[in-house]
């Protein structure tokens, strides 16, 4: 085995993949959020639609987005493989279950939380990303520039209370997933030192609350106020 | 004090075990193992098979006394081995579940005794320094910073008991391996073989079938020697760097 395959297939290497792809996704979320915030603007969808056009047209962003889809899949598949291997290593399930676990709940539920997030992402991609790319949706024109009218689709979707509920629940799930994942990614990379680890932990906690909260506010605003 | 024990009984590695119920009259000054001695005396007198459990030093330094008490390796107290756990931490009338350390890499031999030779093989794969380091050095002949020395010593207090594996929902051996790598990595004598050691010990750990660490830190919480999970970060870092830089 070459040193590279050896590295990536070892138990530590598998987690390295989880950590690096996870950090990439962590960087992506605020970028996505900035786009979404334009949904709240009162301009008939101009800024949001122009932004969506830019995101699907720019070749650099297109390349990065394919990287992103690849990383989401890699993160999900690798995560499931690790989960399966770990279940097998436990030595039987007849353990006494009455004891109180000394660990954080989210740290033990990463696989389950991750599955919910995967379902959310698939539905999300179908509803918006697929429609934007290949769906037969209407167009809008702003100052002579024609765009697909994703804005109206989103507004329509976010007027359905059950979807907004699912969206908000998914954001809570993502929050818990991030609560463990953020600091865990640094531990796996070996980036641990008393000089900065407390800061990483605090930042991780703030991030895992603020980002999902900001995402969740948007559909709630559209459903209840707009 | 009267106790109701639910003890895991399993005739051998092949058999399927189950919890058996026993009543024991113990004294609050007894250690947990002495309480089990009382149970075994009772069983022997009744002509029954005594409960097999491991013990050696009974003073918290050998790591033999492996068992899970009420779902927690080495029982409810922090930084305490089973042999150092005293019955005064339980109440009259308590029901106590006692079972072996569970992990596929630690197969049950009988009752509470598991085979932890996987740890020995990990040590054999690289957990040593292969040159003769000679007599004990004169103090300060080799300068080592105090903080570094303390960290190395903290890692060296790992008694290889395996509670970290039993505590871990993934049955990962990372805390043990990282402690064994760290106490050498932090000393000048450990540097020369560091990269090779990290690679071999991690490979052996994977071969033994331990699970993948997912940073739940259950190990750190249950370790009777309070080994820090910072050592795991050091192992992660060392493994990545040695993969990228060593020949
Ligand atoms: S790290 Fe702690 S729990 Fe694990 S083997 Fe060493 S002393 Fe036991
Ligand atoms: S018997 Fe030696 S540590 Fe408990």
Short mmCIF file of C-alpha atoms and ligand atoms in Angstrom, two decimals:
data_model
loop_
_atom_site.label_atom_id
_atom_site.label_comp_id
_atom_site.label_asym_id
_atom_site.label_seq_id
_atom_site.Cartn_x
_atom_site.Cartn_y
_atom_site.Cartn_z
CA UNK A 1 0.00 0.00 0.00
CA UNK A 2 1.31 3.45 -0.81
CA UNK A 3 1.78 5.78 2.11
CA UNK A 4 -1.13 7.85 0.89
CA UNK A 5 -3.69 5.04 0.81
CA UNK A 6 -2.28 3.81 4.10
CA UNK A 7 -2.89 7.26 5.58
CA UNK A 8 -6.43 7.62 4.24
CA UNK A 9 -7.59 4.10 5.11
CA UNK A 10 -6.23 4.04 8.66
CA UNK A 11 -8.64 4.81 11.48
CA UNK A 12 -6.99 8.19 11.96
CA UNK A 13 -6.97 8.97 8.24
CA UNK A 14 -10.68 8.20 7.88
CA UNK A 15 -11.39 10.78 10.54
CA UNK A 16 -9.02 13.22 8.90
CA UNK A 17 -11.31 13.05 5.85
CA UNK A 18 -14.31 13.71 8.12
CA UNK A 19 -12.53 16.65 9.71
CA UNK A 20 -11.35 18.34 6.50
CA UNK A 21 -14.62 17.90 4.61
CA UNK A 22 -16.48 19.03 7.73
CA UNK A 23 -14.40 22.20 8.00
CA UNK A 24 -15.04 22.95 4.34
CA UNK A 25 -18.79 22.64 4.95
CA UNK A 26 -18.44 24.87 8.01
CA UNK A 27 -16.83 27.54 5.81
CA UNK A 28 -19.57 27.15 3.23
CA UNK A 29 -22.51 27.76 5.57
CA UNK A 30 -21.94 31.50 6.14
CA UNK A 31 -21.53 32.01 2.37
CA UNK A 32 -24.85 30.30 1.77
CA UNK A 33 -26.42 32.32 4.57
CA UNK A 34 -25.39 35.66 3.07
CA UNK A 35 -27.20 34.65 -0.11
CA UNK A 36 -30.30 33.59 1.78
CA UNK A 37 -30.53 36.80 3.76
CA UNK A 38 -31.43 38.55 0.51
CA UNK A 39 -34.72 36.64 0.60
CA UNK A 40 -35.82 39.02 3.31
CA UNK A 41 -35.17 42.12 1.17
CA UNK A 42 -38.27 43.97 0.03
CA UNK A 43 -37.29 44.34 -3.62
CA UNK A 44 -39.54 41.81 -5.35
CA UNK A 45 -36.71 39.30 -5.44
CA UNK A 46 -34.25 41.37 -7.46
CA UNK A 47 -31.15 40.97 -5.30
CA UNK A 48 -31.85 37.30 -4.57
CA UNK A 49 -32.54 36.32 -8.18
CA UNK A 50 -29.51 38.18 -9.49
CA UNK A 51 -27.40 36.51 -6.82
CA UNK A 52 -28.77 33.06 -7.77
CA UNK A 53 -27.98 33.77 -11.42
CA UNK A 54 -24.46 34.78 -10.52
CA UNK A 55 -23.97 31.65 -8.39
CA UNK A 56 -25.09 29.30 -11.15
CA UNK A 57 -23.27 31.13 -13.92
CA UNK A 58 -19.80 31.96 -12.64
CA UNK A 59 -17.35 29.19 -13.68
CA UNK A 60 -15.19 29.50 -10.55
CA UNK A 61 -18.20 29.20 -8.26
CA UNK A 62 -19.47 26.31 -10.36
CA UNK A 63 -16.21 24.44 -9.82
CA UNK A 64 -16.28 25.10 -6.09
CA UNK A 65 -19.89 23.97 -5.95
CA UNK A 66 -19.06 20.60 -7.53
CA UNK A 67 -16.30 20.27 -4.96
CA UNK A 68 -18.90 21.02 -2.34
CA UNK A 69 -21.31 18.30 -3.57
CA UNK A 70 -18.42 15.86 -3.62
CA UNK A 71 -17.42 16.75 -0.07
CA UNK A 72 -20.98 16.44 1.21
CA UNK A 73 -21.20 12.94 -0.27
CA UNK A 74 -17.75 11.97 0.98
CA UNK A 75 -18.54 13.26 4.46
CA UNK A 76 -21.85 11.37 4.53
CA UNK A 77 -20.56 8.08 3.12
CA UNK A 78 -17.39 8.04 5.21
CA UNK A 79 -19.47 8.91 8.26
CA UNK A 80 -21.79 5.97 7.64
CA UNK A 81 -18.85 3.60 7.15
CA UNK A 82 -17.26 4.75 10.40
CA UNK A 83 -20.58 4.40 12.20
CA UNK A 84 -20.96 0.84 10.90
CA UNK A 85 -17.41 -0.15 11.86
CA UNK A 86 -17.83 1.34 15.32
CA UNK A 87 -21.07 -0.47 15.99
CA UNK A 88 -19.28 -3.68 15.16
CA UNK A 89 -16.43 -2.98 17.59
CA UNK A 90 -18.59 -2.61 20.67
CA UNK A 91 -18.60 -6.22 21.83
CA UNK A 92 -22.29 -7.05 22.05
CA UNK A 93 -25.31 -5.08 23.03
CA UNK A 94 -26.21 -6.66 26.36
CA UNK A 95 -24.64 -3.82 28.30
CA UNK A 96 -26.42 -2.49 31.35
CA UNK A 97 -27.89 0.78 30.13
CA UNK A 98 -28.86 2.44 33.39
CA UNK A 99 -25.66 4.43 33.91
CA UNK A 100 -25.55 8.12 33.15
CA UNK A 101 -23.14 8.83 30.31
CA UNK A 102 -20.45 11.40 31.10
CA UNK A 103 -20.35 12.55 27.46
CA UNK A 104 -22.19 15.27 25.55
CA UNK A 105 -25.39 14.01 23.92
CA UNK A 106 -24.50 15.44 20.51
CA UNK A 107 -21.13 13.67 20.50
CA UNK A 108 -22.87 10.28 20.71
CA UNK A 109 -25.54 11.12 18.13
CA UNK A 110 -23.44 12.39 15.24
CA UNK A 111 -24.48 9.63 12.86
CA UNK A 112 -28.21 9.99 13.58
CA UNK A 113 -28.05 13.78 13.37
CA UNK A 114 -26.04 13.45 10.17
CA UNK A 115 -28.69 11.23 8.57
CA UNK A 116 -31.41 13.79 9.27
CA UNK A 117 -29.20 16.46 7.73
CA UNK A 118 -28.60 14.31 4.65
CA UNK A 119 -32.35 13.86 4.11
CA UNK A 120 -32.77 17.59 4.55
CA UNK A 121 -30.04 18.36 2.01
CA UNK A 122 -31.50 15.96 -0.57
CA UNK A 123 -34.96 17.47 -0.24
CA UNK A 124 -33.48 20.94 -0.28
CA UNK A 125 -31.50 20.23 -3.45
CA UNK A 126 -34.57 18.85 -5.17
CA UNK A 127 -36.76 21.78 -4.21
CA UNK A 128 -34.43 24.62 -5.05
CA UNK A 129 -31.18 23.61 -6.68
CA UNK A 130 -32.72 21.18 -9.17
CA UNK A 131 -35.55 23.58 -10.01
CA UNK A 132 -33.09 26.42 -10.58
CA UNK A 133 -30.95 24.32 -12.88
CA UNK A 134 -33.40 22.23 -14.81
CA UNK A 135 -36.86 23.04 -13.51
CA UNK A 136 -39.45 24.72 -15.70
CA UNK A 137 -39.79 27.85 -13.61
CA UNK A 138 -40.80 31.36 -14.55
CA UNK A 139 -38.42 34.23 -15.24
CA UNK A 140 -38.04 37.75 -14.00
CA UNK A 141 -36.31 40.71 -15.59
CA UNK A 142 -34.39 43.36 -13.69
CA UNK A 143 -32.99 46.30 -15.63
CA UNK A 144 -32.84 44.27 -18.85
CA UNK A 145 -31.24 41.22 -17.23
CA UNK A 146 -33.39 38.11 -17.36
CA UNK A 147 -33.12 35.59 -14.51
CA UNK A 148 -34.95 32.49 -13.48
CA UNK A 149 -37.42 33.40 -10.76
CA UNK A 150 -36.21 31.20 -7.93
CA UNK A 151 -37.34 33.86 -5.50
CA UNK A 152 -41.03 33.16 -6.13
CA UNK A 153 -40.50 29.41 -5.72
CA UNK A 154 -38.80 29.97 -2.38
CA UNK A 155 -41.48 32.38 -1.19
CA UNK A 156 -44.14 29.88 -2.16
CA UNK A 157 -42.39 26.97 -0.41
CA UNK A 158 -41.82 28.97 2.76
CA UNK A 159 -45.53 29.78 2.94
CA UNK A 160 -46.22 26.12 3.78
CA UNK A 161 -46.09 25.78 7.56
CA UNK A 162 -45.16 22.08 7.56
CA UNK A 163 -42.13 22.74 5.40
CA UNK A 164 -41.03 25.63 7.59
CA UNK A 165 -41.41 23.35 10.60
CA UNK A 166 -39.23 20.69 8.97
CA UNK A 167 -36.73 23.40 8.05
CA UNK A 168 -36.53 24.72 11.59
CA UNK A 169 -36.15 21.21 13.04
CA UNK A 170 -33.38 20.52 10.55
CA UNK A 171 -31.59 23.69 11.64
CA UNK A 172 -31.75 22.57 15.27
CA UNK A 173 -30.29 19.23 14.21
CA UNK A 174 -27.52 21.00 12.29
CA UNK A 175 -26.84 23.10 15.38
CA UNK A 176 -26.24 20.00 17.49
CA UNK A 177 -24.17 18.38 14.75
CA UNK A 178 -22.01 21.51 14.61
CA UNK A 179 -21.76 21.77 18.36
CA UNK A 180 -19.76 18.55 18.39
CA UNK A 181 -18.34 18.73 14.89
CA UNK A 182 -16.71 22.15 15.10
CA UNK A 183 -14.30 21.49 17.96
CA UNK A 184 -14.00 17.81 17.04
CA UNK A 185 -12.58 18.72 13.63
CA UNK A 186 -9.71 20.56 15.30
CA UNK A 187 -9.04 17.75 17.78
CA UNK A 188 -8.83 15.28 14.88
CA UNK A 189 -6.35 17.50 13.05
CA UNK A 190 -4.30 17.58 16.23
CA UNK A 191 -4.80 21.34 16.54
CA UNK A 192 -5.05 21.37 20.27
CA UNK A 193 -3.22 23.70 22.59
CA UNK A 194 -4.15 25.41 25.78
CA UNK A 195 -3.42 28.74 24.08
CA UNK A 196 -6.23 28.42 21.53
CA UNK A 197 -8.39 25.36 22.26
CA UNK A 198 -10.67 27.26 24.67
CA UNK A 199 -11.18 29.91 21.97
CA UNK A 200 -12.02 27.22 19.38
CA UNK A 201 -14.56 25.70 21.75
CA UNK A 202 -16.24 29.04 22.44
CA UNK A 203 -16.24 29.99 18.79
CA UNK A 204 -17.70 26.58 17.92
CA UNK A 205 -20.51 27.02 20.40
CA UNK A 206 -21.35 30.53 19.16
CA UNK A 207 -21.17 29.38 15.54
CA UNK A 208 -23.40 26.36 16.13
CA UNK A 209 -26.09 28.60 17.64
CA UNK A 210 -25.88 31.72 15.45
CA UNK A 211 -25.65 30.15 11.98
CA UNK A 212 -28.59 27.70 12.23
CA UNK A 213 -30.62 30.36 14.03
CA UNK A 214 -30.04 32.88 11.23
CA UNK A 215 -30.98 30.27 8.62
CA UNK A 216 -34.15 29.38 10.53
CA UNK A 217 -35.29 32.98 10.93
CA UNK A 218 -35.65 33.44 7.16
CA UNK A 219 -38.50 30.96 6.46
CA UNK A 220 -40.19 31.96 9.73
CA UNK A 221 -40.09 35.58 8.62
CA UNK A 222 -41.55 34.74 5.23
CA UNK A 223 -44.27 32.56 6.72
CA UNK A 224 -45.32 34.81 9.56
CA UNK A 225 -44.51 38.38 8.64
CA UNK A 226 -44.04 38.86 4.92
CA UNK B 1 -24.98 -3.49 54.35
CA UNK B 2 -27.18 -5.74 52.21
CA UNK B 3 -26.64 -5.62 48.49
CA UNK B 4 -28.27 -7.17 45.49
CA UNK B 5 -25.69 -7.93 42.82
CA UNK B 6 -26.47 -8.56 39.18
CA UNK B 7 -23.28 -10.20 37.98
CA UNK B 8 -22.50 -11.10 34.37
CA UNK B 9 -21.88 -14.86 34.18
CA UNK B 10 -20.40 -16.34 31.05
CA UNK B 11 -18.79 -19.79 31.05
CA UNK B 12 -16.32 -19.05 28.26
CA UNK B 13 -15.67 -16.96 25.16
CA UNK B 14 -18.09 -18.98 23.06
CA UNK B 15 -21.01 -19.02 25.48
CA UNK B 16 -23.69 -16.40 25.69
CA UNK B 17 -23.61 -14.73 29.06
CA UNK B 18 -26.34 -13.29 31.24
CA UNK B 19 -26.82 -11.37 34.46
CA UNK B 20 -27.29 -13.55 37.57
CA UNK B 21 -28.70 -12.17 40.77
CA UNK B 22 -26.93 -12.64 44.15
CA UNK B 23 -27.46 -11.25 47.64
CA UNK B 24 -24.39 -10.26 49.62
CA UNK B 25 -23.90 -8.92 53.10
CA UNK B 26 -20.94 -6.54 52.93
CA UNK B 27 -19.21 -4.08 55.19
CA UNK B 28 -18.87 -0.44 54.20
CA UNK B 29 -15.12 -0.52 54.91
CA UNK B 30 -14.55 -3.24 52.34
CA UNK B 31 -13.15 -2.48 48.92
CA UNK B 32 -15.28 -3.50 45.98
CA UNK B 33 -13.04 -6.51 45.34
CA UNK B 34 -13.27 -7.62 48.99
CA UNK B 35 -17.02 -7.50 48.61
CA UNK B 36 -16.68 -9.81 45.60
CA UNK B 37 -14.41 -12.06 47.69
CA UNK B 38 -17.28 -12.36 50.17
CA UNK B 39 -19.63 -13.30 47.33
CA UNK B 40 -17.19 -15.93 46.04
CA UNK B 41 -16.71 -17.44 49.49
CA UNK B 42 -20.48 -17.72 49.69
CA UNK B 43 -20.63 -19.40 46.27
CA UNK B 44 -17.80 -21.82 47.09
CA UNK B 45 -19.45 -22.84 50.36
CA UNK B 46 -22.68 -23.50 48.49
CA UNK B 47 -20.75 -25.63 45.98
CA UNK B 48 -21.25 -23.13 43.13
CA UNK B 49 -18.77 -21.77 40.63
CA UNK B 50 -17.18 -18.56 41.99
CA UNK B 51 -17.24 -15.42 39.82
CA UNK B 52 -14.02 -15.06 37.84
CA UNK B 53 -12.56 -11.55 38.05
CA UNK B 54 -9.06 -10.16 37.62
CA UNK B 55 -7.02 -8.46 40.31
CA UNK B 56 -3.40 -8.20 41.28
CA UNK B 57 -2.00 -5.24 43.20
CA UNK B 58 -5.25 -4.09 44.81
CA UNK B 59 -3.64 -0.70 45.24
CA UNK B 60 -4.58 1.04 42.03
CA UNK B 61 -1.36 0.61 40.07
CA UNK B 62 -1.52 -2.59 38.01
CA UNK B 63 -4.71 -2.08 36.01
CA UNK B 64 -5.90 -5.67 36.38
CA UNK B 65 -9.22 -5.09 38.14
CA UNK B 66 -11.33 -4.57 35.04
CA UNK B 67 -15.09 -4.47 35.41
CA UNK B 68 -17.99 -2.22 34.58
CA UNK B 69 -20.02 -1.24 37.64
CA UNK B 70 -23.48 0.20 37.03
CA UNK B 71 -22.54 1.01 33.45
CA UNK B 72 -19.25 2.72 34.33
CA UNK B 73 -15.80 1.17 34.00
CA UNK B 74 -14.20 1.03 37.48
CA UNK B 75 -17.40 2.30 39.05
CA UNK B 76 -18.90 5.68 39.86
CA UNK B 77 -15.92 7.54 41.34
CA UNK B 78 -13.60 9.69 39.23
CA UNK B 79 -9.93 8.73 39.11
CA UNK B 80 -10.47 5.47 40.99
CA UNK B 81 -9.80 1.85 40.06
CA UNK B 82 -12.24 -0.88 41.13
CA UNK B 83 -9.83 -2.10 43.82
CA UNK B 84 -9.70 1.39 45.31
CA UNK B 85 -13.46 1.84 45.25
CA UNK B 86 -14.91 1.36 48.71
CA UNK B 87 -18.33 0.07 49.65
CA UNK B 88 -19.07 3.21 51.65
CA UNK B 89 -19.89 4.84 48.30
CA UNK B 90 -22.90 2.51 48.03
CA UNK B 91 -26.00 2.42 50.17
CA UNK B 92 -27.61 -0.42 52.08
CA UNK B 93 -30.14 -2.11 49.79
CA UNK B 94 -28.47 -0.98 46.53
CA UNK B 95 -28.67 -3.08 43.39
CA UNK B 96 -25.31 -3.14 41.59
CA UNK B 97 -24.78 -4.30 38.00
CA UNK B 98 -21.34 -5.79 37.39
CA UNK B 99 -20.20 -6.80 33.92
CA UNK B 100 -16.97 -7.22 31.96
CA UNK B 101 -15.26 -4.57 29.82
CA UNK B 102 -17.00 -4.90 26.47
CA UNK B 103 -15.23 -4.59 23.13
CA UNK B 104 -14.68 -6.98 20.27
CA UNK B 105 -10.95 -6.48 20.74
CA UNK B 106 -11.33 -7.62 24.38
CA UNK B 107 -13.04 -11.03 24.09
CA UNK B 108 -14.53 -12.42 27.30
CA UNK B 109 -12.58 -15.34 28.75
CA UNK B 110 -14.89 -16.06 31.65
CA UNK B 111 -17.41 -13.99 33.64
CA UNK B 112 -15.73 -10.62 34.26
CA UNK B 113 -12.34 -11.59 32.84
CA UNK B 114 -11.51 -10.33 29.35
CA UNK B 115 -8.47 -10.90 27.18
CA UNK B 116 -6.63 -7.58 26.95
CA UNK B 117 -3.57 -8.93 25.14
CA UNK B 118 -4.44 -6.59 22.25
CA UNK B 119 -2.86 -3.86 24.39
CA UNK B 120 0.31 -5.95 24.82
CA UNK B 121 0.59 -6.37 21.07
CA UNK B 122 0.20 -2.62 20.57
CA UNK B 123 3.05 -2.00 23.03
CA UNK B 124 5.17 -4.70 21.35
CA UNK B 125 4.67 -2.96 18.02
CA UNK B 126 6.54 0.15 19.14
CA UNK B 127 5.79 1.36 22.66
CA UNK B 128 9.40 1.30 23.79
CA UNK B 129 12.84 2.79 23.18
CA UNK B 130 15.14 0.24 21.60
CA UNK B 131 18.48 1.62 22.76
CA UNK B 132 19.87 1.01 26.18
CA UNK B 133 19.39 4.28 28.04
CA UNK B 134 21.91 3.25 30.69
CA UNK B 135 21.86 4.08 34.37
CA UNK B 136 19.51 6.67 35.78
CA UNK B 137 20.83 10.04 34.66
CA UNK B 138 22.20 12.64 37.04
CA UNK B 139 19.53 15.21 37.67
CA UNK B 140 19.48 17.90 34.97
CA UNK B 141 22.12 16.17 32.82
CA UNK B 142 19.55 16.26 30.04
CA UNK B 143 17.57 19.48 30.20
CA UNK B 144 13.82 18.88 30.07
CA UNK B 145 11.39 21.67 30.81
CA UNK B 146 9.38 21.17 33.95
CA UNK B 147 6.06 21.48 32.16
CA UNK B 148 7.07 18.96 29.55
CA UNK B 149 8.33 16.56 32.20
CA UNK B 150 5.05 16.82 34.10
CA UNK B 151 3.03 16.19 30.96
CA UNK B 152 5.16 13.16 30.13
CA UNK B 153 4.73 11.87 33.65
CA UNK B 154 0.96 12.36 33.52
CA UNK B 155 0.82 10.31 30.32
CA UNK B 156 3.09 7.69 31.85
CA UNK B 157 0.66 7.06 34.69
CA UNK B 158 -1.56 5.09 32.29
CA UNK B 159 -1.83 1.62 33.81
CA UNK B 160 -3.09 -0.03 30.63
CA UNK B 161 -6.34 -1.08 32.27
CA UNK B 162 -8.54 -0.69 29.19
CA UNK B 163 -11.29 1.30 30.90
CA UNK B 164 -11.02 3.86 28.10
CA UNK B 165 -12.01 1.17 25.58
CA UNK B 166 -14.86 -0.04 27.78
CA UNK B 167 -16.13 3.52 28.29
CA UNK B 168 -15.99 4.44 24.62
CA UNK B 169 -19.20 3.98 22.62
CA UNK B 170 -16.92 3.06 19.69
CA UNK B 171 -14.60 0.79 21.72
CA UNK B 172 -11.67 2.90 20.57
CA UNK B 173 -8.23 2.50 22.12
CA UNK B 174 -7.06 6.02 21.30
CA UNK B 175 -6.60 7.21 24.89
CA UNK B 176 -4.37 4.27 25.76
CA UNK B 177 -2.31 4.45 22.57
CA UNK B 178 -1.99 8.23 22.78
CA UNK B 179 -0.81 8.03 26.40
CA UNK B 180 1.81 5.43 25.47
CA UNK B 181 3.00 7.48 22.50
CA UNK B 182 2.96 10.75 24.45
CA UNK B 183 5.03 9.79 27.47
CA UNK B 184 7.88 8.88 25.11
CA UNK B 185 7.25 11.70 22.63
CA UNK B 186 7.66 14.31 25.34
CA UNK B 187 11.12 13.07 26.37
CA UNK B 188 14.33 13.62 24.39
CA UNK B 189 15.07 9.87 24.42
CA UNK B 190 11.77 9.19 22.69
CA UNK B 191 12.40 11.43 19.69
CA UNK B 192 14.54 9.20 17.49
CA UNK B 193 11.95 6.48 16.96
CA UNK B 194 8.92 8.73 17.31
CA UNK B 195 7.64 8.61 13.72
CA UNK B 196 8.10 4.86 13.42
CA UNK B 197 6.49 4.28 16.80
CA UNK B 198 3.40 6.33 15.95
CA UNK B 199 2.90 4.53 12.64
CA UNK B 200 3.37 1.01 14.03
CA UNK B 201 1.25 1.51 17.11
CA UNK B 202 -1.65 3.01 15.16
CA UNK B 203 -1.43 0.20 12.58
CA UNK B 204 -1.48 -2.42 15.31
CA UNK B 205 -4.39 -0.67 17.03
CA UNK B 206 -6.37 -0.81 13.76
CA UNK B 207 -5.47 -4.46 13.21
CA UNK B 208 -6.76 -5.42 16.65
CA UNK B 209 -10.25 -4.24 15.68
CA UNK B 210 -10.74 -1.30 18.02
CA UNK B 211 -13.30 1.24 16.80
CA UNK B 212 -12.66 4.73 15.43
CA UNK B 213 -12.48 7.57 17.91
CA UNK B 214 -15.26 10.12 17.46
CA UNK B 215 -14.11 12.50 20.20
CA UNK B 216 -16.88 11.79 22.71
CA UNK B 217 -14.26 12.01 25.50
CA UNK B 218 -15.95 9.24 27.49
CA UNK B 219 -12.45 7.75 27.91
CA UNK B 220 -11.08 10.84 29.60
CA UNK B 221 -14.08 10.95 31.96
CA UNK B 222 -13.73 7.30 33.01
CA UNK B 223 -9.95 6.81 33.03
CA UNK B 224 -8.88 5.90 36.58
CA UNK B 225 -5.62 7.77 36.01
CA UNK B 226 -7.34 10.80 34.49
CA UNK B 227 -5.30 10.70 31.31
CA UNK B 228 -6.18 13.77 29.21
CA UNK B 229 -7.70 13.55 25.73
CA UNK B 230 -5.15 16.22 24.75
CA UNK B 231 -2.88 13.22 24.24
CA UNK B 232 -5.28 12.02 21.53
CA UNK B 233 -4.81 15.32 19.70
CA UNK B 234 -1.05 14.80 19.98
CA UNK B 235 -1.40 11.32 18.49
CA UNK B 236 -3.58 12.64 15.64
CA UNK B 237 -1.03 15.35 14.93
CA UNK B 238 1.94 12.98 15.14
CA UNK B 239 0.28 10.46 12.86
CA UNK B 240 -0.48 13.05 10.20
CA UNK B 241 2.97 14.63 10.36
CA UNK B 242 4.81 11.30 10.39
CA UNK B 243 2.74 10.12 7.40
CA UNK B 244 3.71 13.23 5.47
CA UNK B 245 7.34 13.52 6.48
CA UNK B 246 8.82 10.12 7.30
CA UNK B 247 10.34 7.83 4.65
S1 LIG C 1 -5.67 5.62 29.37
FE1 LIG C 1 -6.63 5.42 31.40
S2 LIG C 1 -8.37 4.06 31.04
FE2 LIG C 1 -7.03 3.83 29.26
S3 LIG C 1 -5.71 2.11 29.72
FE3 LIG C 1 -4.61 3.95 30.42
S4 LIG C 1 -5.18 4.16 32.59
FE4 LIG C 1 -6.67 2.74 31.69
S1 LIG C 2 -5.95 -4.62 41.23
FE1 LIG C 2 -4.24 -3.49 40.50
S2 LIG C 2 -5.18 -1.63 39.90
FE2 LIG C 2 -6.84 -2.68 40.80
#
